[in-house]
Every structure is written in C-alpha cells, then in structure tokens.
Amino acid sequence: MGLNKKILDKRFWLDLIMPNRCCFCNKIISWYSFCCNECAKQIPYIDQPICKLCGKYTCMCSRGLSYDYCFCVVWYNPIMHSAVVKYKVESPDNFCMLFGDNLAKQIKKTNYASNIDIVTCTPMTKKSKRKRGYNQAYELAKVIARFLEVPVTDKILVKNRDNVSQHELTFEERLLNTKNLFGASPSVNLRGKTVLLVDDVITTGSTLNSCTKVLKARGASTVICAAVATTKLHNEKHS
Ligand SMILES: [Zn+2]
Ligand SMILES: [Zn+2]
C-alpha cells in the first residue's frame, strides 16, 4: 500500500526542517521511514491467534461484547506502552503510518473492506482534546481511512466526561465506570451502515464496547474495531 505523492512530498520537505525521528526511540531516521531498524526488530507483532471477534488472546466474547470483529497488530508490552505514550503527546505521524498501514492491509484481506461506509474513532472529552491538541485515535483513523479510501469523521461519538482511571478496576467495575460515558452527536443517523471504529489499545474492550452500543443505537448494522495493540491478559494495566 503505497503512500501517495502528496504525502511523500510533505514528508521529504518536512524532514529538512524537522528531522524525522523513530516513533519508538526518537533516533533520527531517513525521511521515508517510520522507525529505526533496531526498533523495527522489537515490535511485538501478534504471533499467536487472537479471537477475531473480541480481539483478545483469552476470548471475552461470553461477556457480551457488542462489536462484530476486531483487528489488532501487536501485543501491548512495555515497548508498545512507551510508544503509545509518546504518540499521545508528540507528533503521532510515524506511529499512525506504521500501524495504520498494517491495519488497513489486514482489513483489505477480508470481505469487510468493501463494506465499510465510514471510519471513526473513540472520542475524547472536549477538555482533554483542548489540552492535548489532537485526538490520537482520530489521527490513526485518518491514516486507515486514507488507505481504505473510505470517508472518516470524528464527529459521530462524544465523550461526556473524563472517566476515573481504569487501571485498578475489575471488568465489572469498568463496565459501570463507562456507563453513559459515551454518546453520539444529535444528528447522527447510521441506519444500515458498517462502521470501522478505531482506537489505540484494547484492554478489556469496555471502551470499544460502549462506543459500539452507541453506534448501534444510532442504527449501525455492523461495527468493526481496529486497534494497534491488545493486552494478552485482560487484567493487564493500560494508561
Ligand atoms: Zn528506534
Ligand atoms: Zn472472543
């Protein structure tokens, strides 16, 4: 899946002003790379089958998840943790290109690719977005949408409040913690649509699950999730 000329040009010229850096270790790299060779070897690509429906190594489907399929690229380990933290606060471009390309390729191998009507992302509260300057999940969603040639928007889902940290919560507590946390913009009608919902990391799946319920309540017939990383055990920590 090639980058189009406009993006290649942008990356080339940007590199002259602000050298391109590895999305893991920050080392200066060539303008067309996303990470350095050493870090590329460390990427914990998923090497064991995960459940295609919930995206977990230990299937959680029996807990009543409402999304229909889930694509993931890597295990969420300490290397990925620091890369995710970095992409949330610094330029997310290389992280999004590296993993967005992989996710789009996986999706293209399935029948879903031709059925996706719209790509969207898990939302942030207005306050958090103002503080950070961008929604990192939307940056990833834009890259995937461009590769799939499908429209993308961050105007479907809204996050009503900042939830208390989920780290120490059990699955059941997380479900309560995310109750009414997400909603949809008033005019959203997704009747019969297939939506691709993008996020960075899946732990218990409770965020994707809550967002999917909102999308389906607005008429979406199918919700497919795409996330960069998935924790191998559902009680692993994630920030
Ligand atoms: Zn590196
Ligand atoms: Zn499952």
PDB file of C-alpha atoms and ligand atoms in Angstrom:
ATOM      1  CA  MET A   1       0.000   0.000   0.000  1.00  0.00           C
ATOM      2  CA  GLY A   2       1.986   2.984  -1.179  1.00  0.00           C
ATOM      3  CA  LEU A   3       1.973   6.466   0.177  1.00  0.00           C
ATOM      4  CA  ASN A   4       0.648   8.926  -2.322  1.00  0.00           C
ATOM      5  CA  LYS A   5       2.921  11.553  -3.817  1.00  0.00           C
ATOM      6  CA  LYS A   6       1.487  14.407  -1.775  1.00  0.00           C
ATOM      7  CA  ILE A   7       2.314  12.650   1.490  1.00  0.00           C
ATOM      8  CA  LEU A   8       5.755  11.617   0.269  1.00  0.00           C
ATOM      9  CA  ASP A   9       6.488  15.222  -0.745  1.00  0.00           C
ATOM     10  CA  LYS A  10       5.316  16.517   2.603  1.00  0.00           C
ATOM     11  CA  ARG A  11       7.482  14.019   4.485  1.00  0.00           C
ATOM     12  CA  PHE A  12      10.512  14.840   2.344  1.00  0.00           C
ATOM     13  CA  TRP A  13      10.280  18.620   2.821  1.00  0.00           C
ATOM     14  CA  LEU A  14       9.317  18.415   6.483  1.00  0.00           C
ATOM     15  CA  ASP A  15      12.419  16.318   7.139  1.00  0.00           C
ATOM     16  CA  LEU A  16      14.651  19.188   6.008  1.00  0.00           C
ATOM     17  CA  ILE A  17      13.208  21.469   8.677  1.00  0.00           C
ATOM     18  CA  MET A  18      12.491  18.959  11.418  1.00  0.00           C
ATOM     19  CA  PRO A  19      14.441  15.695  11.090  1.00  0.00           C
ATOM     20  CA  ASN A  20      12.279  12.582  11.004  1.00  0.00           C
ATOM     21  CA  ARG A  21      12.504  10.507  14.184  1.00  0.00           C
ATOM     22  CA  CYS A  22      11.841   6.889  15.166  1.00  0.00           C
ATOM     23  CA  CYS A  23       8.399   6.560  16.754  1.00  0.00           C
ATOM     24  CA  PHE A  24       9.860   4.309  19.455  1.00  0.00           C
ATOM     25  CA  CYS A  25      13.306   5.637  20.463  1.00  0.00           C
ATOM     26  CA  ASN A  26      13.375   9.119  18.869  1.00  0.00           C
ATOM     27  CA  LYS A  27      16.576   8.409  16.908  1.00  0.00           C
ATOM     28  CA  ILE A  28      16.891  10.429  13.686  1.00  0.00           C
ATOM     29  CA  ILE A  29      15.912   8.264  10.708  1.00  0.00           C
ATOM     30  CA  SER A  30      15.550   8.710   6.962  1.00  0.00           C
ATOM     31  CA  TRP A  31      12.586  10.783   5.818  1.00  0.00           C
ATOM     32  CA  TYR A  32      10.710   7.796   4.403  1.00  0.00           C
ATOM     33  CA  SER A  33      10.986   5.513   7.490  1.00  0.00           C
ATOM     34  CA  PHE A  34       8.627   5.299  10.457  1.00  0.00           C
ATOM     35  CA  CYS A  35      11.040   3.725  12.933  1.00  0.00           C
ATOM     36  CA  CYS A  36      14.722   2.752  13.130  1.00  0.00           C
ATOM     37  CA  ASN A  37      15.968  -0.725  12.166  1.00  0.00           C
ATOM     38  CA  GLU A  38      16.725  -1.729  15.759  1.00  0.00           C
ATOM     39  CA  CYS A  39      13.239  -0.833  16.993  1.00  0.00           C
ATOM     40  CA  ALA A  40      11.626  -2.494  13.976  1.00  0.00           C
ATOM     41  CA  LYS A  41      13.065  -5.798  15.203  1.00  0.00           C
ATOM     42  CA  GLN A  42      11.498  -5.274  18.651  1.00  0.00           C
ATOM     43  CA  ILE A  43       7.918  -4.660  17.505  1.00  0.00           C
ATOM     44  CA  PRO A  44       5.832  -7.303  19.323  1.00  0.00           C
ATOM     45  CA  TYR A  45       3.681  -8.380  16.371  1.00  0.00           C
ATOM     46  CA  ILE A  46       0.867 -10.696  17.377  1.00  0.00           C
ATOM     47  CA  ASP A  47       2.305 -14.172  16.947  1.00  0.00           C
ATOM     48  CA  GLN A  48      -0.479 -16.296  18.415  1.00  0.00           C
ATOM     49  CA  PRO A  49      -4.101 -16.450  17.334  1.00  0.00           C
ATOM     50  CA  ILE A  50      -6.406 -13.942  18.979  1.00  0.00           C
ATOM     51  CA  CYS A  51     -10.201 -14.117  18.878  1.00  0.00           C
ATOM     52  CA  LYS A  52     -11.329 -12.413  15.671  1.00  0.00           C
ATOM     53  CA  LEU A  53     -14.475 -11.153  17.337  1.00  0.00           C
ATOM     54  CA  CYS A  54     -13.201  -9.580  20.562  1.00  0.00           C
ATOM     55  CA  GLY A  55      -9.531  -9.123  19.670  1.00  0.00           C
ATOM     56  CA  LYS A  56      -8.329 -10.932  22.774  1.00  0.00           C
ATOM     57  CA  TYR A  57      -5.982 -13.870  23.281  1.00  0.00           C
ATOM     58  CA  THR A  58      -8.266 -15.100  26.056  1.00  0.00           C
ATOM     59  CA  CYS A  59     -11.648 -14.740  24.381  1.00  0.00           C
ATOM     60  CA  MET A  60     -14.057 -12.433  26.212  1.00  0.00           C
ATOM     61  CA  CYS A  61     -16.988 -12.838  23.852  1.00  0.00           C
ATOM     62  CA  SER A  62     -19.037 -14.570  26.547  1.00  0.00           C
ATOM     63  CA  ARG A  63     -19.076 -11.258  28.416  1.00  0.00           C
ATOM     64  CA  GLY A  64     -21.422  -9.900  25.798  1.00  0.00           C
ATOM     65  CA  LEU A  65     -19.260  -7.617  23.688  1.00  0.00           C
ATOM     66  CA  SER A  66     -21.267  -5.837  21.041  1.00  0.00           C
ATOM     67  CA  TYR A  67     -18.769  -5.245  18.245  1.00  0.00           C
ATOM     68  CA  ASP A  68     -18.630  -7.679  15.356  1.00  0.00           C
ATOM     69  CA  TYR A  69     -14.971  -8.108  14.518  1.00  0.00           C
ATOM     70  CA  CYS A  70     -11.648  -6.799  15.778  1.00  0.00           C
ATOM     71  CA  PHE A  71      -8.318  -6.186  14.057  1.00  0.00           C
ATOM     72  CA  CYS A  72      -5.105  -5.716  16.097  1.00  0.00           C
ATOM     73  CA  VAL A  73      -1.414  -5.554  15.202  1.00  0.00           C
ATOM     74  CA  VAL A  74       0.749  -6.001  18.278  1.00  0.00           C
ATOM     75  CA  TRP A  75       0.779  -7.157  21.889  1.00  0.00           C
ATOM     76  CA  TYR A  76       0.667  -4.328  24.370  1.00  0.00           C
ATOM     77  CA  ASN A  77       4.042  -4.722  26.120  1.00  0.00           C
ATOM     78  CA  PRO A  78       6.415  -2.165  27.740  1.00  0.00           C
ATOM     79  CA  ILE A  79       7.900  -1.195  24.336  1.00  0.00           C
ATOM     80  CA  MET A  80       4.433  -0.512  22.956  1.00  0.00           C
ATOM     81  CA  HIS A  81       3.414   1.237  26.160  1.00  0.00           C
ATOM     82  CA  SER A  82       6.148   3.847  25.781  1.00  0.00           C
ATOM     83  CA  ALA A  83       5.432   4.220  22.045  1.00  0.00           C
ATOM     84  CA  VAL A  84       1.743   4.805  22.787  1.00  0.00           C
ATOM     85  CA  VAL A  85       2.547   7.374  25.475  1.00  0.00           C
ATOM     86  CA  LYS A  86       4.879   9.105  23.021  1.00  0.00           C
ATOM     87  CA  TYR A  87       2.347   9.181  20.190  1.00  0.00           C
ATOM     88  CA  LYS A  88      -0.196  10.732  22.525  1.00  0.00           C
ATOM     89  CA  VAL A  89       1.995  13.694  23.393  1.00  0.00           C
ATOM     90  CA  GLU A  90       4.330  14.200  20.448  1.00  0.00           C
ATOM     91  CA  SER A  91       3.819  14.054  16.703  1.00  0.00           C
ATOM     92  CA  PRO A  92       1.728  10.936  16.051  1.00  0.00           C
ATOM     93  CA  ASP A  93       2.561  10.715  12.331  1.00  0.00           C
ATOM     94  CA  ASN A  94       5.072   7.853  12.201  1.00  0.00           C
ATOM     95  CA  PHE A  95       3.223   5.728  14.743  1.00  0.00           C
ATOM     96  CA  CYS A  96      -0.016   6.161  12.783  1.00  0.00           C
ATOM     97  CA  MET A  97       1.604   5.430   9.423  1.00  0.00           C
ATOM     98  CA  LEU A  98       3.376   2.302  10.665  1.00  0.00           C
ATOM     99  CA  PHE A  99       0.369   0.728  12.375  1.00  0.00           C
ATOM    100  CA  GLY A 100      -2.381   2.300  10.249  1.00  0.00           C
ATOM    101  CA  ASP A 101      -0.833   0.747   7.160  1.00  0.00           C
ATOM    102  CA  ASN A 102      -0.722  -2.672   8.841  1.00  0.00           C
ATOM    103  CA  LEU A 103      -4.352  -2.448   9.997  1.00  0.00           C
ATOM    104  CA  ALA A 104      -5.558  -1.302   6.584  1.00  0.00           C
ATOM    105  CA  LYS A 105      -3.709  -4.213   4.940  1.00  0.00           C
ATOM    106  CA  GLN A 106      -5.345  -6.689   7.320  1.00  0.00           C
ATOM    107  CA  ILE A 107      -8.786  -5.200   6.686  1.00  0.00           C
ATOM    108  CA  LYS A 108      -8.227  -5.283   2.923  1.00  0.00           C
ATOM    109  CA  LYS A 109      -7.696  -9.039   3.093  1.00  0.00           C
ATOM    110  CA  THR A 110     -11.252  -9.517   4.398  1.00  0.00           C
ATOM    111  CA  ASN A 111     -14.717  -9.003   2.935  1.00  0.00           C
ATOM    112  CA  TYR A 112     -15.209  -6.104   5.322  1.00  0.00           C
ATOM    113  CA  ALA A 113     -13.014  -3.765   3.277  1.00  0.00           C
ATOM    114  CA  SER A 114     -15.596  -3.190   0.568  1.00  0.00           C
ATOM    115  CA  ASN A 115     -18.474  -2.862   3.058  1.00  0.00           C
ATOM    116  CA  ILE A 116     -17.127  -0.144   5.345  1.00  0.00           C
ATOM    117  CA  ASP A 117     -19.188   3.034   4.912  1.00  0.00           C
ATOM    118  CA  ILE A 118     -17.388   5.259   7.384  1.00  0.00           C
ATOM    119  CA  VAL A 119     -14.342   5.267   9.651  1.00  0.00           C
ATOM    120  CA  THR A 120     -14.475   6.909  13.066  1.00  0.00           C
ATOM    121  CA  CYS A 121     -12.620   6.811  16.369  1.00  0.00           C
ATOM    122  CA  THR A 122     -13.138   6.612  20.106  1.00  0.00           C
ATOM    123  CA  PRO A 123     -13.734  10.181  21.341  1.00  0.00           C
ATOM    124  CA  MET A 124     -12.034  12.376  23.940  1.00  0.00           C
ATOM    125  CA  THR A 125     -13.785  14.959  26.082  1.00  0.00           C
ATOM    126  CA  LYS A 126     -13.565  18.495  24.678  1.00  0.00           C
ATOM    127  CA  LYS A 127     -11.433  19.443  27.664  1.00  0.00           C
ATOM    128  CA  SER A 128      -8.868  16.670  27.099  1.00  0.00           C
ATOM    129  CA  LYS A 129      -8.718  17.380  23.397  1.00  0.00           C
ATOM    130  CA  ARG A 130      -8.093  21.075  24.031  1.00  0.00           C
ATOM    131  CA  LYS A 131      -5.312  20.138  26.435  1.00  0.00           C
ATOM    132  CA  ARG A 132      -3.637  17.642  24.086  1.00  0.00           C
ATOM    133  CA  GLY A 133      -4.348  19.435  20.841  1.00  0.00           C
ATOM    134  CA  TYR A 134      -5.449  16.344  18.945  1.00  0.00           C
ATOM    135  CA  ASN A 135      -7.273  13.064  19.410  1.00  0.00           C
ATOM    136  CA  GLN A 136      -4.618  10.431  18.743  1.00  0.00           C
ATOM    137  CA  ALA A 137      -7.223   7.819  17.797  1.00  0.00           C
ATOM    138  CA  TYR A 138      -8.530  10.173  15.105  1.00  0.00           C
ATOM    139  CA  GLU A 139      -5.017  10.609  13.693  1.00  0.00           C
ATOM    140  CA  LEU A 140      -4.841   6.829  13.350  1.00  0.00           C
ATOM    141  CA  ALA A 141      -8.368   6.638  11.920  1.00  0.00           C
ATOM    142  CA  LYS A 142      -7.468   9.201   9.229  1.00  0.00           C
ATOM    143  CA  VAL A 143      -4.490   7.141   8.087  1.00  0.00           C
ATOM    144  CA  ILE A 144      -6.531   3.914   7.909  1.00  0.00           C
ATOM    145  CA  ALA A 145      -9.371   5.688   6.080  1.00  0.00           C
ATOM    146  CA  ARG A 146      -6.950   7.115   3.533  1.00  0.00           C
ATOM    147  CA  PHE A 147      -5.505   3.670   2.821  1.00  0.00           C
ATOM    148  CA  LEU A 148      -9.000   2.166   2.542  1.00  0.00           C
ATOM    149  CA  GLU A 149     -10.324   5.156   0.550  1.00  0.00           C
ATOM    150  CA  VAL A 150     -13.333   5.476   2.852  1.00  0.00           C
ATOM    151  CA  PRO A 151     -14.660   8.714   4.444  1.00  0.00           C
ATOM    152  CA  VAL A 152     -13.541   9.444   8.014  1.00  0.00           C
ATOM    153  CA  THR A 153     -15.016  11.624  10.756  1.00  0.00           C
ATOM    154  CA  ASP A 154     -14.527  12.348  14.449  1.00  0.00           C
ATOM    155  CA  LYS A 155     -17.976  13.938  14.694  1.00  0.00           C
ATOM    156  CA  ILE A 156     -20.045  10.838  15.481  1.00  0.00           C
ATOM    157  CA  LEU A 157     -19.173   9.869  19.045  1.00  0.00           C
ATOM    158  CA  VAL A 158     -18.825  12.201  22.016  1.00  0.00           C
ATOM    159  CA  LYS A 159     -17.320  11.543  25.415  1.00  0.00           C
ATOM    160  CA  ASN A 160     -19.426  13.042  28.182  1.00  0.00           C
ATOM    161  CA  ARG A 161     -16.881  13.154  30.994  1.00  0.00           C
ATOM    162  CA  ASP A 162     -13.379  12.079  31.874  1.00  0.00           C
ATOM    163  CA  ASN A 163     -13.659   8.690  33.498  1.00  0.00           C
ATOM    164  CA  VAL A 164     -11.758   7.810  36.623  1.00  0.00           C
ATOM    165  CA  SER A 165      -8.599   5.887  35.857  1.00  0.00           C
ATOM    166  CA  GLN A 166      -9.448   2.331  34.832  1.00  0.00           C
ATOM    167  CA  HIS A 167      -6.126   0.820  35.941  1.00  0.00           C
ATOM    168  CA  GLU A 168      -7.190  -0.735  39.171  1.00  0.00           C
ATOM    169  CA  LEU A 169     -10.744  -1.633  38.212  1.00  0.00           C
ATOM    170  CA  THR A 170     -12.130  -5.086  37.557  1.00  0.00           C
ATOM    171  CA  PHE A 171     -14.010  -5.817  34.341  1.00  0.00           C
ATOM    172  CA  GLU A 172     -17.361  -5.313  36.098  1.00  0.00           C
ATOM    173  CA  GLU A 173     -16.229  -2.037  37.657  1.00  0.00           C
ATOM    174  CA  ARG A 174     -15.011  -0.847  34.279  1.00  0.00           C
ATOM    175  CA  LEU A 175     -18.409  -1.525  32.775  1.00  0.00           C
ATOM    176  CA  LEU A 176     -20.007   0.671  35.459  1.00  0.00           C
ATOM    177  CA  ASN A 177     -17.282   3.252  35.021  1.00  0.00           C
ATOM    178  CA  THR A 178     -18.061   3.544  31.314  1.00  0.00           C
ATOM    179  CA  LYS A 179     -21.866   3.664  31.713  1.00  0.00           C
ATOM    180  CA  ASN A 180     -23.258   6.687  29.850  1.00  0.00           C
ATOM    181  CA  LEU A 181     -19.697   7.811  29.310  1.00  0.00           C
ATOM    182  CA  PHE A 182     -20.194   7.955  25.553  1.00  0.00           C
ATOM    183  CA  GLY A 183     -22.934   9.381  23.376  1.00  0.00           C
ATOM    184  CA  ALA A 184     -23.468  10.454  19.783  1.00  0.00           C
ATOM    185  CA  SER A 185     -23.846  13.879  18.201  1.00  0.00           C
ATOM    186  CA  PRO A 186     -27.574  14.719  17.905  1.00  0.00           C
ATOM    187  CA  SER A 187     -27.929  14.479  14.135  1.00  0.00           C
ATOM    188  CA  VAL A 188     -26.087  11.188  13.668  1.00  0.00           C
ATOM    189  CA  ASN A 189     -28.019   8.536  11.749  1.00  0.00           C
ATOM    190  CA  LEU A 190     -26.110   5.396  10.830  1.00  0.00           C
ATOM    191  CA  ARG A 191     -29.016   3.255   9.666  1.00  0.00           C
ATOM    192  CA  GLY A 192     -27.726   0.120   7.975  1.00  0.00           C
ATOM    193  CA  LYS A 193     -24.159   1.378   7.918  1.00  0.00           C
ATOM    194  CA  THR A 194     -20.974  -0.573   8.546  1.00  0.00           C
ATOM    195  CA  VAL A 195     -18.686   1.485  10.779  1.00  0.00           C
ATOM    196  CA  LEU A 196     -14.977   0.983  11.386  1.00  0.00           C
ATOM    197  CA  LEU A 197     -14.193   2.149  14.925  1.00  0.00           C
ATOM    198  CA  VAL A 198     -10.531   2.921  15.645  1.00  0.00           C
ATOM    199  CA  ASP A 199      -8.676   3.061  18.970  1.00  0.00           C
ATOM    200  CA  ASP A 200      -5.060   2.628  20.035  1.00  0.00           C
ATOM    201  CA  VAL A 201      -5.116  -0.061  22.747  1.00  0.00           C
ATOM    202  CA  ILE A 202      -7.655  -2.687  23.800  1.00  0.00           C
ATOM    203  CA  THR A 203      -7.540  -3.924  27.375  1.00  0.00           C
ATOM    204  CA  THR A 204     -10.941  -5.173  28.494  1.00  0.00           C
ATOM    205  CA  GLY A 205     -12.686  -3.913  25.392  1.00  0.00           C
ATOM    206  CA  SER A 206     -15.061  -1.866  27.552  1.00  0.00           C
ATOM    207  CA  THR A 207     -14.420   1.413  25.698  1.00  0.00           C
ATOM    208  CA  LEU A 208     -14.936  -0.150  22.262  1.00  0.00           C
ATOM    209  CA  ASN A 209     -17.937  -1.995  23.617  1.00  0.00           C
ATOM    210  CA  SER A 210     -19.601   1.135  24.985  1.00  0.00           C
ATOM    211  CA  CYS A 211     -18.892   3.079  21.795  1.00  0.00           C
ATOM    212  CA  THR A 212     -20.272   0.226  19.684  1.00  0.00           C
ATOM    213  CA  LYS A 213     -23.509   0.227  21.673  1.00  0.00           C
ATOM    214  CA  VAL A 214     -23.928   3.932  20.913  1.00  0.00           C
ATOM    215  CA  LEU A 215     -23.221   3.384  17.196  1.00  0.00           C
ATOM    216  CA  LYS A 216     -25.702   0.508  17.016  1.00  0.00           C
ATOM    217  CA  ALA A 217     -28.327   2.521  18.887  1.00  0.00           C
ATOM    218  CA  ARG A 218     -27.960   5.059  16.063  1.00  0.00           C
ATOM    219  CA  GLY A 219     -28.651   2.366  13.502  1.00  0.00           C
ATOM    220  CA  ALA A 220     -25.235   0.960  12.575  1.00  0.00           C
ATOM    221  CA  SER A 221     -25.696  -2.623  11.400  1.00  0.00           C
ATOM    222  CA  THR A 222     -22.076  -3.697  11.819  1.00  0.00           C
ATOM    223  CA  VAL A 223     -19.242  -2.261  13.879  1.00  0.00           C
ATOM    224  CA  ILE A 224     -15.726  -3.437  13.175  1.00  0.00           C
ATOM    225  CA  CYS A 225     -12.956  -2.377  15.530  1.00  0.00           C
ATOM    226  CA  ALA A 226      -9.329  -1.727  14.692  1.00  0.00           C
ATOM    227  CA  ALA A 227      -6.739  -1.154  17.395  1.00  0.00           C
ATOM    228  CA  VAL A 228      -2.958  -1.080  17.308  1.00  0.00           C
ATOM    229  CA  ALA A 229      -2.332  -3.105  20.454  1.00  0.00           C
ATOM    230  CA  THR A 230      -4.141  -5.656  22.562  1.00  0.00           C
ATOM    231  CA  THR A 231      -3.149  -6.818  26.020  1.00  0.00           C
ATOM    232  CA  LYS A 232      -2.522 -10.536  26.207  1.00  0.00           C
ATOM    233  CA  LEU A 233      -4.249 -10.853  29.568  1.00  0.00           C
ATOM    234  CA  HIS A 234      -7.387  -8.857  30.135  1.00  0.00           C
ATOM    235  CA  ASN A 235      -6.275  -7.655  33.550  1.00  0.00           C
ATOM    236  CA  GLU A 236      -3.059  -6.107  32.291  1.00  0.00           C
ATOM    237  CA  LYS A 237      -2.658  -2.425  33.005  1.00  0.00           C
ATOM    238  CA  HIS A 238      -3.072   0.295  30.430  1.00  0.00           C
ATOM    239  CA  SER A 239      -2.815   4.017  30.708  1.00  0.00           C
TER     240      SER A 239
HETATM  241 ZN    ZN B   1      14.161   3.372  17.246  1.00  0.00          ZN
HETATM  242 ZN    ZN B   2     -13.728 -13.503  21.621  1.00  0.00          ZN
END
